[in-house]
mmCIF file of C-alpha atoms in Angstrom:
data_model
loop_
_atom_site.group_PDB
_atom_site.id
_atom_site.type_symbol
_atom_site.label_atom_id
_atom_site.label_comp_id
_atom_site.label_asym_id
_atom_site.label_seq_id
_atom_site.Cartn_x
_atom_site.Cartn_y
_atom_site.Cartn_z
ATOM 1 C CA UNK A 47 120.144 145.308 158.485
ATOM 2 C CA UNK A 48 118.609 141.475 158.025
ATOM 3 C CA UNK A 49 116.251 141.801 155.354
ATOM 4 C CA UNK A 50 115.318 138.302 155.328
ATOM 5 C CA UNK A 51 113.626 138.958 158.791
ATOM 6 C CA UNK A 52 110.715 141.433 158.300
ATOM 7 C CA UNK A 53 110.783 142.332 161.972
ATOM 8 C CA UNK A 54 114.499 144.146 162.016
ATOM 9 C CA UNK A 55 112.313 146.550 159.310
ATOM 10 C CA UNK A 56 109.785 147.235 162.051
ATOM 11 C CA UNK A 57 109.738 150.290 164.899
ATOM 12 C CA UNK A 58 107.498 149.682 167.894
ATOM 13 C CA UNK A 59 105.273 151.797 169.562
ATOM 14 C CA UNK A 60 107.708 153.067 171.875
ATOM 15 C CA UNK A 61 110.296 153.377 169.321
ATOM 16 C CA UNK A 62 112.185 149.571 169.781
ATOM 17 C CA UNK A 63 113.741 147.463 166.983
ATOM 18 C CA UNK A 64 110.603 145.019 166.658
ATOM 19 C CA UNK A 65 113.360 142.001 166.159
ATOM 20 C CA UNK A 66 115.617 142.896 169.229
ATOM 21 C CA UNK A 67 112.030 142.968 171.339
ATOM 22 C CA UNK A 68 110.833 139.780 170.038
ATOM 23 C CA UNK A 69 114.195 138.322 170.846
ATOM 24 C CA UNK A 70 114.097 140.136 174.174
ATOM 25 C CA UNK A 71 110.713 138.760 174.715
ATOM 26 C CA UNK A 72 111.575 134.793 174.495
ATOM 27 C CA UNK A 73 114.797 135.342 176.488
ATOM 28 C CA UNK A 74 112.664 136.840 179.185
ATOM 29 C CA UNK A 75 110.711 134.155 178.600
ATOM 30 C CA UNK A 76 113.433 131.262 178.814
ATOM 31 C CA UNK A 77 114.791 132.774 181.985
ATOM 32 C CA UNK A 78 111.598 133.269 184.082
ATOM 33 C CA UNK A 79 111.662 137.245 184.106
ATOM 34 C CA UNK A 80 108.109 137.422 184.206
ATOM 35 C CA UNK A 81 107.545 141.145 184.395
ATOM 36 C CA UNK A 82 109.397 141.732 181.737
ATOM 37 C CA UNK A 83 108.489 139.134 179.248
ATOM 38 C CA UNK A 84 104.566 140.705 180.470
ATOM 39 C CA UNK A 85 106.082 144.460 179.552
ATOM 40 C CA UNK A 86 107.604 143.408 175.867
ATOM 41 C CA UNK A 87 104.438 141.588 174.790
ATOM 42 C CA UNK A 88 102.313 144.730 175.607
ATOM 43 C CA UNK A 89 104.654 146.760 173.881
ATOM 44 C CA UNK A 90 104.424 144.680 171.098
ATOM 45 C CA UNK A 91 100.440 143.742 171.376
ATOM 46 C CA UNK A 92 100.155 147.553 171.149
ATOM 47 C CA UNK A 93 102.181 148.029 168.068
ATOM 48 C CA UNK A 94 99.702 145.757 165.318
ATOM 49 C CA UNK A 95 97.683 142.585 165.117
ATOM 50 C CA UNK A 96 100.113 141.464 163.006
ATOM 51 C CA UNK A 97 103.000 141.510 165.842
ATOM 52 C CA UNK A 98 100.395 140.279 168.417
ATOM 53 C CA UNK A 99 99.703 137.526 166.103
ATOM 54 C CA UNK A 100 103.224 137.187 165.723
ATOM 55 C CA UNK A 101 103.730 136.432 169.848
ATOM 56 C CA UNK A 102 101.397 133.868 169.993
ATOM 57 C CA UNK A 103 103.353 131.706 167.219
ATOM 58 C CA UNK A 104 106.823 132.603 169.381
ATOM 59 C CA UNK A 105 104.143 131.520 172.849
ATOM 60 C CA UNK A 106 102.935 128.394 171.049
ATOM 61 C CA UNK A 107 106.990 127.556 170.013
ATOM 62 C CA UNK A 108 108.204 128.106 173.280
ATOM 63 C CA UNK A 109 105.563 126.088 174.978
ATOM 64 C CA UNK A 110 107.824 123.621 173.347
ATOM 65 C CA UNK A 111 111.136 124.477 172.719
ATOM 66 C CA UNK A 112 111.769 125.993 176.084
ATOM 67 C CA UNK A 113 109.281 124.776 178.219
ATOM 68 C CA UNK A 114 108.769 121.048 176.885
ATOM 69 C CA UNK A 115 108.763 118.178 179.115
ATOM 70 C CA UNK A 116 108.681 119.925 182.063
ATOM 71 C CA UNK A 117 105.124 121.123 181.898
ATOM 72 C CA UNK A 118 103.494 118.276 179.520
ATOM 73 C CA UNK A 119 100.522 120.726 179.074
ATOM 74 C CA UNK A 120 101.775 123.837 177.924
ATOM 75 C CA UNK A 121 100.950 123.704 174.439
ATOM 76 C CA UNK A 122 97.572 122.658 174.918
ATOM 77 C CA UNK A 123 96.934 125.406 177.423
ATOM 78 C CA UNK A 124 98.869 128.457 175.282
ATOM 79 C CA UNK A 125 96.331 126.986 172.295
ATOM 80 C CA UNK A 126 93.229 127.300 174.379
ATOM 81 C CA UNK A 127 93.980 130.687 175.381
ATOM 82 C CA UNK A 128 95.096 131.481 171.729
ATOM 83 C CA UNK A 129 91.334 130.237 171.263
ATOM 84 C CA UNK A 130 89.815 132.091 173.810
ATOM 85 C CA UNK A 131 91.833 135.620 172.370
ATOM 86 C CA UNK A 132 90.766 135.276 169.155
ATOM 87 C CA UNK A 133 87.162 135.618 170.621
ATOM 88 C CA UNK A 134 88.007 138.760 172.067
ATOM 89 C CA UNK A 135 87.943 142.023 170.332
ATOM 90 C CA UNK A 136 91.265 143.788 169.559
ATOM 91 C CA UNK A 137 91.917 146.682 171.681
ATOM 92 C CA UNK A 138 90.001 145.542 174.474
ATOM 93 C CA UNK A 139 91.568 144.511 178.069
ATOM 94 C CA UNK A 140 90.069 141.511 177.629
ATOM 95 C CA UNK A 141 92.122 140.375 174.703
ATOM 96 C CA UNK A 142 95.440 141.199 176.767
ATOM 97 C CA UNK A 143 94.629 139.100 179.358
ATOM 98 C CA UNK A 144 94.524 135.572 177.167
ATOM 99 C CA UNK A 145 97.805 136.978 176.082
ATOM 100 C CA UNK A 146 99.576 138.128 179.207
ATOM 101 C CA UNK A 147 98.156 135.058 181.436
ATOM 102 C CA UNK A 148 99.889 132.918 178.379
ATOM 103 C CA UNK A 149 103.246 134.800 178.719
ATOM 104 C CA UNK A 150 103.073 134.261 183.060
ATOM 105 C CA UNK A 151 102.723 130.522 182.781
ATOM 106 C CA UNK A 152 105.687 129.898 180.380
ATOM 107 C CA UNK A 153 107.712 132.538 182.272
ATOM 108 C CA UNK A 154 107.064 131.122 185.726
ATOM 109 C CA UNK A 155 107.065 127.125 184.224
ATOM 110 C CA UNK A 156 110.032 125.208 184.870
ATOM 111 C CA UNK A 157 111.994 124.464 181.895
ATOM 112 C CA UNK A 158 113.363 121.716 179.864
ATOM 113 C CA UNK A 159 114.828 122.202 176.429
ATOM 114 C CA UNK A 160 115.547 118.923 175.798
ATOM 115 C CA UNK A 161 113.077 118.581 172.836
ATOM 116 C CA UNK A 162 114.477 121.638 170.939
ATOM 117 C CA UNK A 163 117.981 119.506 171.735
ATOM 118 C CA UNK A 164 116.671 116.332 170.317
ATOM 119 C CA UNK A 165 115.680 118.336 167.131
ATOM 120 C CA UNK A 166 118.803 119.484 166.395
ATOM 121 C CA UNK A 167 120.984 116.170 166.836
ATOM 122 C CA UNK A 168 118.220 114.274 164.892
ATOM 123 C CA UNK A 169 118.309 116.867 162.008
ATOM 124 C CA UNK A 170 122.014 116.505 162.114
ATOM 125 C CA UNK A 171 122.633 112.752 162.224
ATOM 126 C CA UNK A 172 120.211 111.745 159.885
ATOM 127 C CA UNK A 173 120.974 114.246 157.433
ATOM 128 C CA UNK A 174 124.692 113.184 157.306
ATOM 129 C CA UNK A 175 123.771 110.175 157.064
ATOM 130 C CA UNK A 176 125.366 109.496 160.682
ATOM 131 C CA UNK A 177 122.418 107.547 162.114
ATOM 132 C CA UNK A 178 119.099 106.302 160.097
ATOM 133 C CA UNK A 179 116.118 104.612 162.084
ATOM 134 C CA UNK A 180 115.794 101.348 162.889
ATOM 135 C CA UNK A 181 113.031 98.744 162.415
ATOM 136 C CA UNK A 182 112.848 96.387 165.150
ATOM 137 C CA UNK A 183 111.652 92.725 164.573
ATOM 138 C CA UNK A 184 108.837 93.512 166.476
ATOM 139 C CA UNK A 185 107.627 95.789 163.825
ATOM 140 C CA UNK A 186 107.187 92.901 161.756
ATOM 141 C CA UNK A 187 103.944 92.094 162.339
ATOM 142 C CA UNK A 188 100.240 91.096 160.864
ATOM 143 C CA UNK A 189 100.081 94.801 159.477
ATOM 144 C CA UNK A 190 103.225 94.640 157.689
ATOM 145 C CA UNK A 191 103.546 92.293 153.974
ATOM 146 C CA UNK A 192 106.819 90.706 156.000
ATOM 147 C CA UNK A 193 105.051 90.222 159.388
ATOM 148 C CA UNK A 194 102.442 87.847 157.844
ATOM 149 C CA UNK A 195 104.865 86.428 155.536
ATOM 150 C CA UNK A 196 106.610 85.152 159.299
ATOM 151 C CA UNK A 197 102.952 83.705 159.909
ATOM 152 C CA UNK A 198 102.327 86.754 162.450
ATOM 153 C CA UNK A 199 99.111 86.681 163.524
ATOM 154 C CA UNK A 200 96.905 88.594 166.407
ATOM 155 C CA UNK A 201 98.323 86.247 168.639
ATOM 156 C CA UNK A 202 102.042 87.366 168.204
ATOM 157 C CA UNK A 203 101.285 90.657 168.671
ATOM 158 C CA UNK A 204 99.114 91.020 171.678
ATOM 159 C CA UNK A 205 102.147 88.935 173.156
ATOM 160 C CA UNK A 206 104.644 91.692 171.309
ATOM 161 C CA UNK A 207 103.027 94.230 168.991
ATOM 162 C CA UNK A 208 101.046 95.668 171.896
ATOM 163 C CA UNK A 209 103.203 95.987 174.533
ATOM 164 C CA UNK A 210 103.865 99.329 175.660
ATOM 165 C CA UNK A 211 106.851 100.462 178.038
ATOM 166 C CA UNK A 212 106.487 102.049 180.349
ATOM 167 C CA UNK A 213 103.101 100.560 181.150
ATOM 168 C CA UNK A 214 100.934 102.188 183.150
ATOM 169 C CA UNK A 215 101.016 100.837 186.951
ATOM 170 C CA UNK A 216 96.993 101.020 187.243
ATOM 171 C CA UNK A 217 96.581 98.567 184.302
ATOM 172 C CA UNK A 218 98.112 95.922 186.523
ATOM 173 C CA UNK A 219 94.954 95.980 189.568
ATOM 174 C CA UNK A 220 92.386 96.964 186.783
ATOM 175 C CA UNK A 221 92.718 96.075 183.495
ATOM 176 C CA UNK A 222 95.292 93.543 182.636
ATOM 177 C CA UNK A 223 92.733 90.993 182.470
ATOM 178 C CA UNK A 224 91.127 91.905 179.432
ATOM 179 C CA UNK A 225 94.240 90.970 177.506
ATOM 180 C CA UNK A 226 94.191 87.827 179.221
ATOM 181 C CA UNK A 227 90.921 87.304 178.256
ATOM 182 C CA UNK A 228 91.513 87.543 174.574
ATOM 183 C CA UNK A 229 94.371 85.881 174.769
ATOM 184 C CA UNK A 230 92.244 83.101 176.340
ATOM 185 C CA UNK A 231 89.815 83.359 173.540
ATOM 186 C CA UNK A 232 92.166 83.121 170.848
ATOM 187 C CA UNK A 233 93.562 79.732 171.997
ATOM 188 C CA UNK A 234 90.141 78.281 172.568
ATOM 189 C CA UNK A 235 88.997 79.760 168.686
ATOM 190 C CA UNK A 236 92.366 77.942 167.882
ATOM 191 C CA UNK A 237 91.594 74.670 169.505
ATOM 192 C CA UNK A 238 87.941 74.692 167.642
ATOM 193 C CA UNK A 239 89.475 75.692 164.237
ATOM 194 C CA UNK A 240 91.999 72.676 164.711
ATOM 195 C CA UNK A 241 89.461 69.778 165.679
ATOM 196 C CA UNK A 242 86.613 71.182 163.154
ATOM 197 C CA UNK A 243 89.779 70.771 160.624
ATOM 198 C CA UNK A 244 90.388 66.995 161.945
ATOM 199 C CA UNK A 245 86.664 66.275 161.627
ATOM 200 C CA UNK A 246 86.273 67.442 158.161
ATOM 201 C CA UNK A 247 89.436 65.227 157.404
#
């Protein structure tokens, strides 16, 4: 028996290995079999608050691990109904629901574990020593001790500091002015900071 997991220690209400259910439970889970993933939390919400505690950190991993960048919101809506649970009093049907309704929409969400994947090569590479990160010229800017050493200045980088990829296609009919504008205003403040130099010379 693991004794460095607590959970292979623990019996369940109905007599399961609480570290075979939990495993059971994000399996069901990772393969959409809904009724089942709903049937191993209760078993487990049943057992203690310390298990039922325990499924919401497993819910609030999975909303990323397993569920990721299919469903963009997940975590944010497995934390509000964590919030809205811990409102509830234990042993009530109320309290299951925030819990069960969590476990249906990461069961039924489409998946994508490419997050989790990304983890685990980055973890790898840069531990070896395989692949470090990478500062880009464009990092060198007026907030970095290099950046103004190059004479970078607000100028340089509203025309490449601030650009962001991919830029949202609404900015282009609504919004792109503004950085026009400045940009605008920066020249003139230029032009005036130039000829009130020449005068004073």
């Amino acid at each position: 028996m693991d004794t460095l997991d607590p959970w292979t220690l623990v019996e369940t209400a109905h007599g399961f290995r609480a570290d075979e259910l939990i495993s059971a439970f994000q399996k069901s889970i990772r393969r959409g079999l809904v009724e089942n993933a709903a049937l191993v939390a209760y078993e487990l919400y049943v057992t203690s608050a310390e298990l039922e505690e325990h499924l919401w950190r497993r819910l609030e991993v999975i909303s990323v691990e397993d569920v990721g960048m299919a469903n963009s919101h997940a975590p944010t809506l497995i934390d509000a109904l964590y919030d809205m649970h811990a409102r509830a009093v234990r042993g009530t049907g109320d309290r299951f629901l925030f819990l069960l309704h969590a476990v249906r929409l990461l069961a039924g969400s489409t998946k994508d574990r490419s997050t989790d994947e990304m983890a685990n090569w980055i973890m790898r590479v840069v531990d070896s020593g395989e692949r470090l990160p990478e500062i880009p010229d464009v990092a060198y800017d007026m907030h970095t001790s290099r950046g103004r050493e190059l004479g970078r200045d607000i100028d340089h980088f509203l025309r490449e500091g601030a650009i962001v990829e991919p830029e949202w296609e609404e900015r282009d009919r609504t919004y792109r002015t503004y950085r026009e504008r400045l940009l605008t205003l920066l020249e003139r403040e230029a032009l005036e900071a130039d000829r009130a130099g020449n005068d004073a010379g």
